Amino acid sequence: MAYIAYRDNQKTIMINAKDTTISDIKKIFYCKTSDCNARMGLVNGADPNRAYFRRLPSSPKHCSILCSADGNFNPLQYDESKFDFDVIADKIMNGEIVSENYNKFGEIAAGSGKKSLSSVYQIYLMCRKYESYNGWNTGEILADERNFRRYQSGIAGSKIVQCTPYHKIKDEYSYLMNYPLFPYKAGRYIRLDFAGEKLFWRFYNKVKTSNHKELIIILGKWEKPGDGAKYIAKCRIGRERQIHFLKNE
């Protein structure tokens, strides 16, 4: 799934899904990645809020997971005015009720209207679609391949970081990750320090057969390390909800 594609196979005419019309639904589009041969179809072309491109079943597969990383974010399901990243991030990481508007599941309480974004995955999809949301600059929320130059020297504060597995740190419940993914020219490492043994091994068993290309998003309160560290940022993982495994579609 993607929000941007090309109208022509020479890839000279770019189009945003939100700018298409119902007449584009049966047309063929082409993947936004320069060396990808995937052909795309338009979904929800009559609705600019929900429109996106999806690889056709008869098409060659995408050459990179980033071709389809955007997903499908439907803004009509959520109340944008309720979005406060600091509040939601604290809820996900610490599991505490930090606002009377939220119930124990991290959603807007009954009687408060539409639900708010409440998971790492939902926030990630929103950030891939919008540059700003309820006054928040999404580049301040998500660190991915699109703003790598901004964060390549270090990541600090509460953020969602896009990455892929690298390897376990010997004799520690910690794991190094590739940021923003592997392979990536001039990519960096980030470090995850797990709060407990069981939490670490649940993560490890999911990535132990990794080919280093499985895209994962991590919400953490990141810190820059001291001089000489192999990684540019680290965070503590205290809850499984901080981690989401993306699937290449």
CSV table of C-alpha atoms in Angstrom, one decimal:
chain,number,residue,atom,x,y,z
A,1,MET,CA,0.0,0.0,0.0
A,2,ALA,CA,1.2,3.5,-0.7
A,3,TYR,CA,-0.1,7.1,-0.9
A,4,ILE,CA,2.1,8.1,-3.9
A,5,ALA,CA,2.5,6.5,-7.3
A,6,TYR,CA,3.3,7.3,-10.9
A,7,ARG,CA,0.8,7.5,-13.7
A,8,ASP,CA,3.3,6.4,-16.4
A,9,ASN,CA,5.8,3.5,-16.5
A,10,GLN,CA,8.6,6.1,-17.3
A,11,LYS,CA,7.8,7.5,-13.8
A,12,THR,CA,7.6,11.2,-14.8
A,13,ILE,CA,4.1,12.0,-13.7
A,14,MET,CA,3.7,11.6,-9.9
A,15,ILE,CA,0.2,11.5,-8.3
A,16,ASN,CA,-1.0,11.5,-4.7
A,17,ALA,CA,-3.8,9.1,-3.9
A,18,LYS,CA,-5.8,11.9,-2.4
A,19,ASP,CA,-5.8,13.8,-5.7
A,20,THR,CA,-7.2,10.9,-7.7
A,21,THR,CA,-10.9,10.6,-8.7
A,22,ILE,CA,-13.3,7.7,-9.2
A,23,SER,CA,-12.4,7.6,-12.9
A,24,ASP,CA,-8.9,6.4,-11.9
A,25,ILE,CA,-10.0,3.3,-10.1
A,26,LYS,CA,-9.4,0.9,-13.0
A,27,LYS,CA,-6.2,2.5,-14.3
A,28,ILE,CA,-2.8,1.1,-13.8
A,29,PHE,CA,-0.2,3.1,-11.7
A,30,TYR,CA,3.5,2.4,-11.0
A,31,CYS,CA,5.4,2.1,-7.8
A,32,LYS,CA,7.0,5.3,-6.4
A,33,THR,CA,10.4,3.5,-6.0
A,34,SER,CA,12.6,4.3,-9.0
A,35,ASP,CA,13.9,0.7,-9.6
A,36,CYS,CA,10.7,-1.2,-8.7
A,37,ASN,CA,8.6,-2.8,-11.4
A,38,ALA,CA,5.4,-3.2,-9.4
A,39,ARG,CA,2.2,-2.1,-10.9
A,40,MET,CA,-0.4,-0.5,-8.6
A,41,GLY,CA,-4.2,-0.1,-8.5
A,42,LEU,CA,-6.2,2.6,-6.8
A,43,VAL,CA,-8.4,1.7,-3.8
A,44,ASN,CA,-11.1,4.1,-2.5
A,45,GLY,CA,-10.6,6.5,-5.4
A,46,ALA,CA,-13.9,8.2,-4.6
A,47,ASP,CA,-12.8,9.2,-1.1
A,48,PRO,CA,-9.7,11.4,-0.9
A,49,ASN,CA,-9.4,10.7,2.9
A,50,ARG,CA,-9.2,7.0,2.4
A,51,ALA,CA,-7.6,6.6,-1.1
A,52,TYR,CA,-4.4,4.6,-1.5
A,53,PHE,CA,-2.5,2.5,-4.0
A,54,ARG,CA,-2.0,-1.3,-3.7
A,55,ARG,CA,0.1,-3.7,-5.7
A,56,LEU,CA,-2.0,-5.6,-8.3
A,57,PRO,CA,-2.1,-9.4,-7.8
A,58,SER,CA,-0.7,-10.0,-11.3
A,59,SER,CA,2.2,-7.5,-10.8
A,60,PRO,CA,5.8,-8.3,-10.0
A,61,LYS,CA,6.5,-8.0,-6.3
A,62,HIS,CA,8.0,-4.8,-4.8
A,63,CYS,CA,11.8,-4.6,-4.7
A,64,SER,CA,11.8,-3.1,-1.2
A,65,ILE,CA,9.6,-3.2,1.9
A,66,LEU,CA,9.6,0.6,1.8
A,67,CYS,CA,7.6,0.5,-1.4
A,68,SER,CA,4.6,-0.5,0.6
A,69,ALA,CA,5.4,0.8,4.1
A,70,ASP,CA,2.8,3.5,4.2
A,71,GLY,CA,-0.2,1.3,4.8
A,72,ASN,CA,-3.8,2.6,4.8
A,73,PHE,CA,-4.7,5.3,7.4
A,74,ASN,CA,-8.3,6.2,7.5
A,75,PRO,CA,-8.7,9.6,9.3
A,76,LEU,CA,-12.5,9.2,9.4
A,77,GLN,CA,-12.1,6.6,12.2
A,78,TYR,CA,-10.3,9.0,14.6
A,79,ASP,CA,-10.8,12.4,16.2
A,80,GLU,CA,-7.8,14.4,15.2
A,81,SER,CA,-8.6,17.1,17.8
A,82,LYS,CA,-8.0,14.5,20.6
A,83,PHE,CA,-4.5,13.6,19.4
A,84,ASP,CA,-1.7,14.4,21.9
A,85,PHE,CA,1.4,12.4,21.1
A,86,ASP,CA,3.0,12.9,24.5
A,87,VAL,CA,-0.1,11.7,26.3
A,88,ILE,CA,-0.5,8.6,24.1
A,89,ALA,CA,3.2,7.7,24.1
A,90,ASP,CA,3.3,7.9,27.9
A,91,LYS,CA,0.3,5.6,28.0
A,92,ILE,CA,1.8,3.0,25.7
A,93,MET,CA,5.2,3.0,27.4
A,94,ASN,CA,4.1,3.2,31.0
A,95,GLY,CA,0.6,1.8,31.0
A,96,GLU,CA,-0.8,4.5,33.3
A,97,ILE,CA,-4.0,6.5,32.9
A,98,VAL,CA,-2.6,9.9,32.1
A,99,SER,CA,-5.8,11.6,31.0
A,100,GLU,CA,-9.4,11.2,32.1
A,101,ASN,CA,-10.4,11.1,28.4
A,102,TYR,CA,-8.7,7.7,28.0
A,103,ASN,CA,-10.0,4.3,29.1
A,104,LYS,CA,-7.8,1.3,30.1
A,105,PHE,CA,-7.3,0.3,26.5
A,106,GLY,CA,-5.8,3.7,25.6
A,107,GLU,CA,-8.9,4.7,23.6
A,108,ILE,CA,-11.2,7.7,24.0
A,109,ALA,CA,-13.6,6.9,26.8
A,110,ALA,CA,-17.3,6.2,26.1
A,111,GLY,CA,-19.3,9.4,25.4
A,112,SER,CA,-16.3,11.3,24.1
A,113,GLY,CA,-17.0,10.8,20.4
A,114,LYS,CA,-14.6,9.1,18.0
A,115,LYS,CA,-11.6,7.2,19.4
A,116,SER,CA,-8.2,8.7,19.4
A,117,LEU,CA,-5.1,7.1,17.9
A,118,SER,CA,-3.9,4.6,20.6
A,119,SER,CA,-1.2,2.3,19.2
A,120,VAL,CA,2.3,2.6,17.7
A,121,TYR,CA,1.0,1.2,14.4
A,122,GLN,CA,-1.8,3.7,14.1
A,123,ILE,CA,0.5,6.6,14.8
A,124,TYR,CA,3.1,5.3,12.3
A,125,LEU,CA,0.5,5.1,9.5
A,126,MET,CA,-0.7,8.6,10.3
A,127,CYS,CA,2.8,10.0,10.2
A,128,ARG,CA,3.5,8.3,6.9
A,129,LYS,CA,0.5,10.1,5.4
A,130,TYR,CA,0.6,13.5,7.0
A,131,GLU,CA,3.2,16.2,7.6
A,132,SER,CA,1.2,17.6,10.5
A,133,TYR,CA,-1.7,16.3,12.6
A,134,ASN,CA,-3.6,18.3,15.2
A,135,GLY,CA,-0.7,20.8,15.2
A,136,TRP,CA,2.0,18.1,15.7
A,137,ASN,CA,4.8,18.0,13.1
A,138,THR,CA,5.0,14.3,12.3
A,139,GLY,CA,8.7,14.6,11.5
A,140,GLU,CA,9.1,15.2,15.3
A,141,ILE,CA,7.2,12.0,16.0
A,142,LEU,CA,8.6,9.5,13.5
A,143,ALA,CA,12.2,8.9,12.5
A,144,ASP,CA,12.3,6.9,9.3
A,145,GLU,CA,14.1,6.9,5.9
A,146,ARG,CA,12.5,10.1,4.8
A,147,ASN,CA,14.1,12.3,7.6
A,148,PHE,CA,17.3,10.2,8.1
A,149,ARG,CA,19.6,13.2,7.6
A,150,ARG,CA,17.9,14.9,10.4
A,151,TYR,CA,18.4,12.1,12.9
A,152,GLN,CA,21.6,10.3,11.6
A,153,SER,CA,23.7,11.9,14.4
A,154,GLY,CA,21.3,11.0,17.2
A,155,ILE,CA,17.7,10.6,18.4
A,156,ALA,CA,16.4,12.0,21.6
A,157,GLY,CA,13.0,12.2,23.3
A,158,SER,CA,9.8,10.2,22.8
A,159,LYS,CA,9.7,9.0,19.2
A,160,ILE,CA,8.7,6.1,17.0
A,161,VAL,CA,11.8,4.8,15.1
A,162,GLN,CA,11.6,2.6,12.0
A,163,CYS,CA,14.3,-0.1,11.9
A,164,THR,CA,15.3,-3.7,11.1
A,165,PRO,CA,17.0,-6.3,13.3
A,166,TYR,CA,20.8,-6.5,13.5
A,167,HIS,CA,22.0,-8.7,16.4
A,168,LYS,CA,21.8,-9.5,20.1
A,169,ILE,CA,24.3,-7.8,22.4
A,170,LYS,CA,26.4,-10.5,24.2
A,171,ASP,CA,25.5,-11.2,27.8
A,172,GLU,CA,22.8,-8.5,27.9
A,173,TYR,CA,19.1,-8.4,27.4
A,174,SER,CA,19.7,-5.9,24.6
A,175,TYR,CA,19.5,-5.8,20.9
A,176,LEU,CA,21.1,-3.6,18.1
A,177,MET,CA,18.9,-2.5,15.3
A,178,ASN,CA,19.5,-1.1,11.9
A,179,TYR,CA,18.2,2.5,11.4
A,180,PRO,CA,16.3,3.2,9.3
A,181,LEU,CA,16.5,-0.3,7.7
A,182,PHE,CA,18.9,-2.8,6.2
A,183,PRO,CA,20.4,-2.3,3.7
A,184,TYR,CA,20.7,1.5,3.7
A,185,LYS,CA,23.6,3.6,2.6
A,186,ALA,CA,25.3,5.2,5.6
A,187,GLY,CA,22.7,3.6,7.9
A,188,ARG,CA,23.1,3.7,11.7
A,189,TYR,CA,22.5,1.4,14.7
A,190,ILE,CA,20.2,2.0,17.6
A,191,ARG,CA,20.0,0.0,20.8
A,192,LEU,CA,17.1,-1.6,22.6
A,193,ASP,CA,17.5,-2.4,26.4
A,194,PHE,CA,14.8,-4.7,27.6
A,195,ALA,CA,13.4,-4.4,31.1
A,196,GLY,CA,13.2,-8.1,31.7
A,197,GLU,CA,14.4,-11.5,30.6
A,198,LYS,CA,11.0,-12.8,29.4
A,199,LEU,CA,10.3,-9.6,27.5
A,200,PHE,CA,13.6,-9.8,25.7
A,201,TRP,CA,13.3,-13.5,24.7
A,202,ARG,CA,9.8,-13.0,23.3
A,203,PHE,CA,11.3,-10.3,21.0
A,204,TYR,CA,14.4,-12.4,20.3
A,205,ASN,CA,12.4,-15.5,19.2
A,206,LYS,CA,10.6,-13.3,16.7
A,207,VAL,CA,13.7,-12.0,15.1
A,208,LYS,CA,16.2,-14.9,15.5
A,209,THR,CA,15.7,-16.2,12.0
A,210,SER,CA,15.7,-12.7,10.6
A,211,ASN,CA,17.3,-11.8,7.3
A,212,HIS,CA,17.7,-8.2,8.7
A,213,LYS,CA,15.0,-6.9,6.4
A,214,GLU,CA,11.9,-7.2,8.5
A,215,LEU,CA,10.6,-3.7,9.1
A,216,ILE,CA,9.9,-3.0,12.8
A,217,ILE,CA,8.7,0.2,14.5
A,218,ILE,CA,9.8,1.0,18.0
A,219,LEU,CA,8.3,3.6,20.4
A,220,GLY,CA,10.8,4.7,23.0
A,221,LYS,CA,12.1,7.6,25.1
A,222,TRP,CA,15.4,7.8,23.3
A,223,GLU,CA,18.7,9.0,24.6
A,224,LYS,CA,21.9,9.8,22.8
A,225,PRO,CA,24.9,7.7,23.9
A,226,GLY,CA,28.3,8.9,25.0
A,227,ASP,CA,31.3,9.3,22.7
A,228,GLY,CA,32.6,6.2,21.0
A,229,ALA,CA,29.3,4.2,21.1
A,230,LYS,CA,28.5,2.0,18.2
A,231,TYR,CA,24.9,3.2,18.1
A,232,ILE,CA,23.4,6.7,17.9
A,233,ALA,CA,20.5,6.2,20.3
A,234,LYS,CA,19.1,3.8,22.9
A,235,CYS,CA,15.8,3.3,24.7
A,236,ARG,CA,14.3,1.1,27.3
A,237,ILE,CA,11.6,-1.4,26.3
A,238,GLY,CA,9.3,-2.1,29.2
A,239,ARG,CA,6.2,-3.2,27.3
A,240,GLU,CA,5.5,-5.2,24.2
A,241,ARG,CA,3.1,-2.5,23.0
A,242,GLN,CA,6.2,-0.4,22.2
A,243,ILE,CA,7.1,-2.7,19.3
A,244,HIS,CA,5.2,-3.4,16.1
A,245,PHE,CA,6.3,-5.7,13.3
A,246,LEU,CA,5.3,-4.5,9.8
A,247,LYS,CA,4.4,-6.8,7.0
A,248,ASN,CA,5.5,-6.3,3.4
A,249,GLU,CA,2.3,-6.2,1.3
